[in-house]
GROMACS .gro file of C-alpha atoms in nm:
model
  262
    1MET     CA    1   0.004  -0.011   0.015
    2TYR     CA    2   0.112   0.305  -0.100
    3GLY     CA    3  -0.085   0.609   0.079
    4ASN     CA    4  -0.285   0.691   0.358
    5ARG     CA    5  -0.612   0.851   0.430
    6LYS     CA    6  -0.500   1.197   0.340
    7ILE     CA    7  -0.340   1.111  -0.016
    8TRP     CA    8  -0.704   0.878  -0.074
    9LYS     CA    9  -0.890   1.165   0.048
   10LEU     CA   10  -0.676   1.398  -0.169
   11SER     CA   11  -0.714   1.170  -0.471
   12ALA     CA   12  -1.091   1.147  -0.438
   13ARG     CA   13  -1.136   1.530  -0.453
   14ARG     CA   14  -0.914   1.556  -0.755
   15ALA     CA   15  -1.101   1.231  -0.898
   16LEU     CA   16  -1.470   1.444  -0.831
   17SER     CA   17  -1.379   1.747  -0.951
   18GLY     CA   18  -1.641   1.917  -1.223
   19ARG     CA   19  -1.805   1.560  -1.169
   20TRP     CA   20  -1.914   1.600  -0.796
   21GLY     CA   21  -2.294   1.663  -0.925
   22THR     CA   22  -2.350   1.371  -1.133
   23LEU     CA   23  -2.246   1.185  -0.873
   24ILE     CA   24  -2.447   1.323  -0.677
   25VAL     CA   25  -2.754   1.249  -0.859
   26ALA     CA   26  -2.626   0.939  -0.897
   27GLN     CA   27  -2.641   0.862  -0.545
   28VAL     CA   28  -3.021   0.970  -0.503
   29ILE     CA   29  -3.082   0.785  -0.756
   30VAL     CA   30  -3.046   0.471  -0.569
   31SER     CA   31  -3.117   0.591  -0.286
   32ALA     CA   32  -3.489   0.693  -0.403
   33ILE     CA   33  -3.547   0.370  -0.509
   34ASN     CA   34  -3.435   0.225  -0.197
   35LEU     CA   35  -3.697   0.493  -0.047
   36VAL     CA   36  -3.945   0.342  -0.252
   37ALA     CA   37  -3.917  -0.029  -0.181
   38GLY     CA   38  -3.937   0.043   0.138
   39ASN     CA   39  -4.258   0.251   0.130
   40LEU     CA   40  -4.355  -0.063  -0.077
   41THR     CA   41  -4.300  -0.304   0.161
   42MET     CA   42  -4.469  -0.129   0.397
   43MET     CA   43  -4.755  -0.070   0.168
   44LEU     CA   44  -4.778  -0.473   0.069
   45PHE     CA   45  -4.774  -0.587   0.440
   46PRO     CA   46  -4.894  -0.316   0.677
   47GLY     CA   47  -4.989  -0.616   0.963
   48TYR     CA   48  -4.846  -0.725   1.252
   49ASP     CA   49  -4.937  -1.032   1.272
   50GLY     CA   50  -4.730  -1.326   1.188
   51LEU     CA   51  -4.773  -1.426   0.878
   52SER     CA   52  -4.751  -1.032   0.776
   53LEU     CA   53  -4.424  -0.974   0.937
   54ILE     CA   54  -4.201  -1.273   0.794
   55LEU     CA   55  -4.370  -1.171   0.458
   56SER     CA   56  -4.269  -0.848   0.524
   57GLN     CA   57  -3.891  -0.971   0.583
   58VAL     CA   58  -3.898  -1.233   0.281
   59PHE     CA   59  -3.996  -0.969   0.094
   60SER     CA   60  -3.756  -0.685   0.203
   61PHE     CA   61  -3.497  -0.966   0.182
   62LEU     CA   62  -3.584  -1.000  -0.214
   63VAL     CA   63  -3.589  -0.579  -0.257
   64SER     CA   64  -3.233  -0.559  -0.073
   65LEU     CA   65  -3.120  -0.842  -0.306
   66VAL     CA   66  -3.187  -0.637  -0.645
   67MET     CA   67  -3.074  -0.293  -0.468
   68CYS     CA   68  -2.742  -0.440  -0.411
   69ILE     CA   69  -2.743  -0.505  -0.792
   70PHE     CA   70  -2.792  -0.091  -0.843
   71THR     CA   71  -2.509  -0.032  -0.581
   72ALA     CA   72  -2.260  -0.260  -0.750
   73GLY     CA   73  -2.395  -0.066  -1.012
   74LEU     CA   74  -2.292   0.269  -0.861
   75TYR     CA   75  -1.918   0.158  -0.770
   76TYR     CA   76  -1.873   0.083  -1.125
   77MET     CA   77  -1.953   0.429  -1.232
   78TYR     CA   78  -1.705   0.511  -0.934
   79LEU     CA   79  -1.437   0.339  -1.064
   80ASN     CA   80  -1.498   0.454  -1.382
   81VAL     CA   81  -1.494   0.783  -1.260
   82ALA     CA   82  -1.163   0.719  -1.067
   83ARG     CA   83  -0.964   0.574  -1.376
   84GLY     CA   84  -1.103   0.826  -1.587
   85LYS     CA   85  -1.306   0.615  -1.827
   86GLU     CA   86  -1.641   0.691  -2.013
   87TYR     CA   87  -1.892   0.695  -1.746
   88SER     CA   88  -2.307   0.749  -1.774
   89TYR     CA   89  -2.627   0.666  -1.531
   90LYS     CA   90  -2.599   0.361  -1.699
   91ASN     CA   91  -2.344   0.272  -1.531
   92LEU     CA   92  -2.640   0.206  -1.242
   93ILE     CA   93  -2.811  -0.023  -1.417
   94TYR     CA   94  -2.500  -0.227  -1.568
   95PHE     CA   95  -2.510  -0.554  -1.367
   96PHE     CA   96  -2.854  -0.607  -1.447
   97LYS     CA   97  -2.714  -0.715  -1.810
   98ASN     CA   98  -2.383  -0.837  -1.683
   99GLN     CA   99  -2.353  -1.105  -1.426
  100PRO     CA  100  -2.634  -1.009  -1.220
  101ASP     CA  101  -2.622  -1.367  -1.027
  102LYS     CA  102  -2.253  -1.304  -0.909
  103ILE     CA  103  -2.406  -0.976  -0.718
  104ILE     CA  104  -2.701  -1.185  -0.592
  105VAL     CA  105  -2.476  -1.450  -0.444
  106ALA     CA  106  -2.253  -1.246  -0.283
  107SER     CA  107  -2.512  -1.039  -0.176
  108PHE     CA  108  -2.701  -1.285   0.001
  109VAL     CA  109  -2.414  -1.407   0.198
  110MET     CA  110  -2.414  -1.070   0.350
  111ALA     CA  111  -2.745  -1.042   0.341
  112ALA     CA  112  -2.740  -1.380   0.569
  113ILE     CA  113  -2.485  -1.253   0.808
  114ALA     CA  114  -2.640  -0.929   0.888
  115TRP     CA  115  -2.983  -1.138   0.919
  116LEU     CA  116  -2.843  -1.352   1.141
  117THR     CA  117  -2.688  -1.146   1.380
  118ALA     CA  118  -2.986  -0.958   1.432
  119LEU     CA  119  -3.189  -1.275   1.481
  120PRO     CA  120  -3.100  -1.298   1.861
  121ALA     CA  121  -3.243  -0.989   1.956
  122GLY     CA  122  -3.563  -1.020   1.748
  123TYR     CA  123  -3.663  -1.345   1.859
  124TYR     CA  124  -3.626  -1.165   2.205
  125ILE     CA  125  -3.845  -0.913   2.153
  126TYR     CA  126  -4.074  -1.105   2.016
  127VAL     CA  127  -4.147  -1.370   2.266
  128THR     CA  128  -4.055  -1.175   2.612
  129ASP     CA  129  -4.361  -1.024   2.769
  130PRO     CA  130  -4.276  -0.674   2.845
  131GLY     CA  131  -4.433  -0.640   3.150
  132THR     CA  132  -4.707  -0.419   3.272
  133THR     CA  133  -4.484  -0.153   3.530
  134LEU     CA  134  -4.218   0.051   3.416
  135GLU     CA  135  -3.937  -0.144   3.587
  136GLN     CA  136  -4.026  -0.433   3.413
  137GLN     CA  137  -4.038  -0.223   3.077
  138MET     CA  138  -3.723  -0.069   3.152
  139ALA     CA  139  -3.543  -0.388   3.178
  140VAL     CA  140  -3.680  -0.528   2.860
  141MET     CA  141  -3.548  -0.289   2.672
  142GLN     CA  142  -3.190  -0.323   2.866
  143THR     CA  143  -3.185  -0.638   2.793
  144TYR     CA  144  -3.292  -0.589   2.411
  145LEU     CA  145  -3.034  -0.290   2.364
  146MET     CA  146  -2.751  -0.512   2.499
  147ILE     CA  147  -2.840  -0.810   2.242
  148SER     CA  148  -2.923  -0.586   1.970
  149LEU     CA  149  -2.510  -0.415   2.040
  150GLY     CA  150  -2.388  -0.726   2.063
  151GLY     CA  151  -2.530  -0.841   1.698
  152ILE     CA  152  -2.388  -0.505   1.568
  153ILE     CA  153  -2.054  -0.575   1.685
  154LEU     CA  154  -2.058  -0.935   1.584
  155ASN     CA  155  -2.194  -0.829   1.232
  156MET     CA  156  -1.883  -0.577   1.204
  157LEU     CA  157  -1.617  -0.843   1.237
  158LEU     CA  158  -1.784  -1.046   1.055
  159THR     CA  159  -1.851  -0.765   0.761
  160VAL     CA  160  -1.566  -0.561   0.750
  161PRO     CA  161  -1.309  -0.802   0.589
  162LEU     CA  162  -1.609  -0.826   0.300
  163THR     CA  163  -1.631  -0.455   0.287
  164LEU     CA  164  -1.464  -0.451  -0.055
  165THR     CA  165  -1.695  -0.709  -0.214
  166TYR     CA  166  -1.911  -0.501  -0.419
  167PHE     CA  167  -1.575  -0.261  -0.529
  168ILE     CA  168  -1.465  -0.649  -0.658
  169LEU     CA  169  -1.712  -0.758  -0.828
  170ALA     CA  170  -1.739  -0.401  -1.022
  171ASP     CA  171  -1.390  -0.429  -1.110
  172GLU     CA  172  -1.318  -0.835  -1.190
  173ASN     CA  173  -1.465  -1.122  -1.373
  174VAL     CA  174  -1.517  -1.287  -1.057
  175GLY     CA  175  -1.793  -1.481  -0.890
  176GLY     CA  176  -1.982  -1.398  -0.580
  177LEU     CA  177  -1.811  -1.631  -0.361
  178GLU     CA  178  -1.465  -1.547  -0.479
  179ALA     CA  179  -1.525  -1.180  -0.466
  180LEU     CA  180  -1.545  -1.266  -0.067
  181LYS     CA  181  -1.236  -1.458  -0.056
  182ARG     CA  182  -1.084  -1.203  -0.264
  183SER     CA  183  -1.239  -0.898  -0.041
  184MET     CA  184  -1.073  -1.110   0.301
  185GLN     CA  185  -0.755  -1.152   0.119
  186LEU     CA  186  -0.660  -0.770   0.048
  187MET     CA  187  -0.858  -0.686   0.371
  188ARG     CA  188  -0.597  -0.900   0.585
  189GLY     CA  189  -0.343  -0.606   0.770
  190ASN     CA  190  -0.555  -0.352   0.607
  191ILE     CA  191  -0.869  -0.394   0.836
  192GLY     CA  192  -0.747  -0.104   1.101
  193LYS     CA  193  -0.669   0.146   0.856
  194TYR     CA  194  -1.057   0.130   0.653
  195ILE     CA  195  -1.170   0.169   1.023
  196LEU     CA  196  -0.968   0.504   1.112
  197LEU     CA  197  -1.042   0.583   0.764
  198GLN     CA  198  -1.397   0.548   0.827
  199LEU     CA  199  -1.390   0.721   1.174
  200SER     CA  200  -1.216   1.014   0.994
  201PHE     CA  201  -1.529   1.134   0.848
  202LEU     CA  202  -1.701   1.118   1.180
  203PRO     CA  203  -1.695   1.528   1.179
  204TRP     CA  204  -1.805   1.532   0.853
  205TYR     CA  205  -2.139   1.393   0.982
  206PHE     CA  206  -2.170   1.605   1.266
  207LEU     CA  207  -2.197   1.888   1.043
  208CYS     CA  208  -2.418   1.746   0.798
  209LEU     CA  209  -2.690   1.719   1.161
  210PHE     CA  210  -2.676   2.102   1.142
  211THR     CA  211  -2.772   2.112   0.758
  212MET     CA  212  -3.078   1.905   0.826
  213GLY     CA  213  -2.912   1.616   0.649
  214ILE     CA  214  -2.930   1.768   0.330
  215GLY     CA  215  -2.502   1.817   0.367
  216ILE     CA  216  -2.498   1.415   0.375
  217ILE     CA  217  -2.570   1.463   0.014
  218PHE     CA  218  -2.252   1.606  -0.077
  219LEU     CA  219  -2.066   1.380   0.161
  220MET     CA  220  -2.163   1.040   0.035
  221PRO     CA  221  -1.948   1.128  -0.338
  222TYR     CA  222  -1.677   1.218  -0.160
  223ILE     CA  223  -1.670   0.893   0.140
  224GLN     CA  224  -1.726   0.630  -0.172
  225MET     CA  225  -1.442   0.831  -0.376
  226THR     CA  226  -1.239   0.745  -0.076
  227GLY     CA  227  -1.299   0.390  -0.044
  228ILE     CA  228  -1.281   0.335  -0.429
  229MET     CA  229  -0.873   0.493  -0.376
  230PHE     CA  230  -0.842   0.302  -0.079
  231TYR     CA  231  -0.962  -0.007  -0.255
  232ARG     CA  232  -0.719   0.121  -0.572
  233ASP     CA  233  -0.450   0.160  -0.353
  234ILE     CA  234  -0.442  -0.190  -0.151
  235LYS     CA  235  -0.451  -0.318  -0.547
  236GLY     CA  236  -0.118  -0.121  -0.595
  237GLU     CA  237  -0.295   0.054  -0.918
  238ILE     CA  238  -0.297   0.361  -0.796
  239TYR     CA  239   0.125   0.388  -0.790
  240ARG     CA  240   0.179   0.144  -1.089
  241GLN     CA  241  -0.073   0.310  -1.333
  242GLU     CA  242  -0.059   0.692  -1.223
  243PRO     CA  243   0.290   0.705  -1.037
  244GLN     CA  244   0.310   1.098  -1.103
  245ALA     CA  245  -0.053   1.138  -0.953
  246ALA     CA  246   0.063   0.959  -0.678
  247THR     CA  247   0.427   1.096  -0.607
  248ALA     CA  248   0.251   1.482  -0.636
  249ASP     CA  249  -0.015   1.359  -0.353
  250ARG     CA  250   0.174   1.255  -0.140
  251GLU     CA  251   0.433   1.579  -0.174
  252GLU     CA  252   0.142   1.791  -0.137
  253LYS     CA  253   0.072   1.608   0.181
  254GLU     CA  254   0.415   1.641   0.285
  255GLN     CA  255   0.406   1.990   0.217
  256ASP     CA  256   0.091   2.028   0.422
  257ASP     CA  257   0.226   1.829   0.692
  258TYR     CA  258   0.522   2.088   0.734
  259ASN     CA  259   0.289   2.352   0.668
  260SER     CA  260   0.089   2.264   0.961
  261GLU     CA  261   0.397   2.199   1.137
  262ALA     CA  262   0.541   2.567   1.067
   0.00000   0.00000   0.00000
């Protein structure tokens, strides 16, 4: 790996220059489709009885698999932008025509992990009597939150090594299971760097709160493109294919560090 998160962010800003609006629209399109799909689920299965809940979960699961094909198309678009290749909104539906099965296989595995790690909390709240007193209800809620937190931590431990899966699917001609394996291989020794990279965006998330969430529309392309640069750097692509740009990024980063020290 050649760079660090400052270089990845700098490379991301350069790649986004003049293209920010297009990627914002692409991001909004995918988010809007996801929102419509979620509302459709609630409209089709509005009840709270056992059958409605089961059908709702099954339908949501199937919808999530379809949405993952759009997500892979979005990453394909980002990769094209990052590499200076031709890109368009048609990239969003690219994988509906090109091996959608590999996206579905990988998405099924990751969705299954998410479902299994959330299952204990869901089962607990479904079978537990909340009680009639405030103390009983608070105790049930506390236990539920602890189980949920455990599920979230377990889900992160299992899925962070798989975080590059969609990048790989959008980039390489490999199957879904192979993409999962490749992601684990590439993330070996880089998980800490990835987590620190994601944490470095927390101040931006807080700033978005003051914009009533509107700022997130502009932030997401920056985060996504930085992730693309992280992926390209792990593969050695930035330095191998763009040595002058990579060197310039490093020199600019070092100059920024020097100025901050001065």
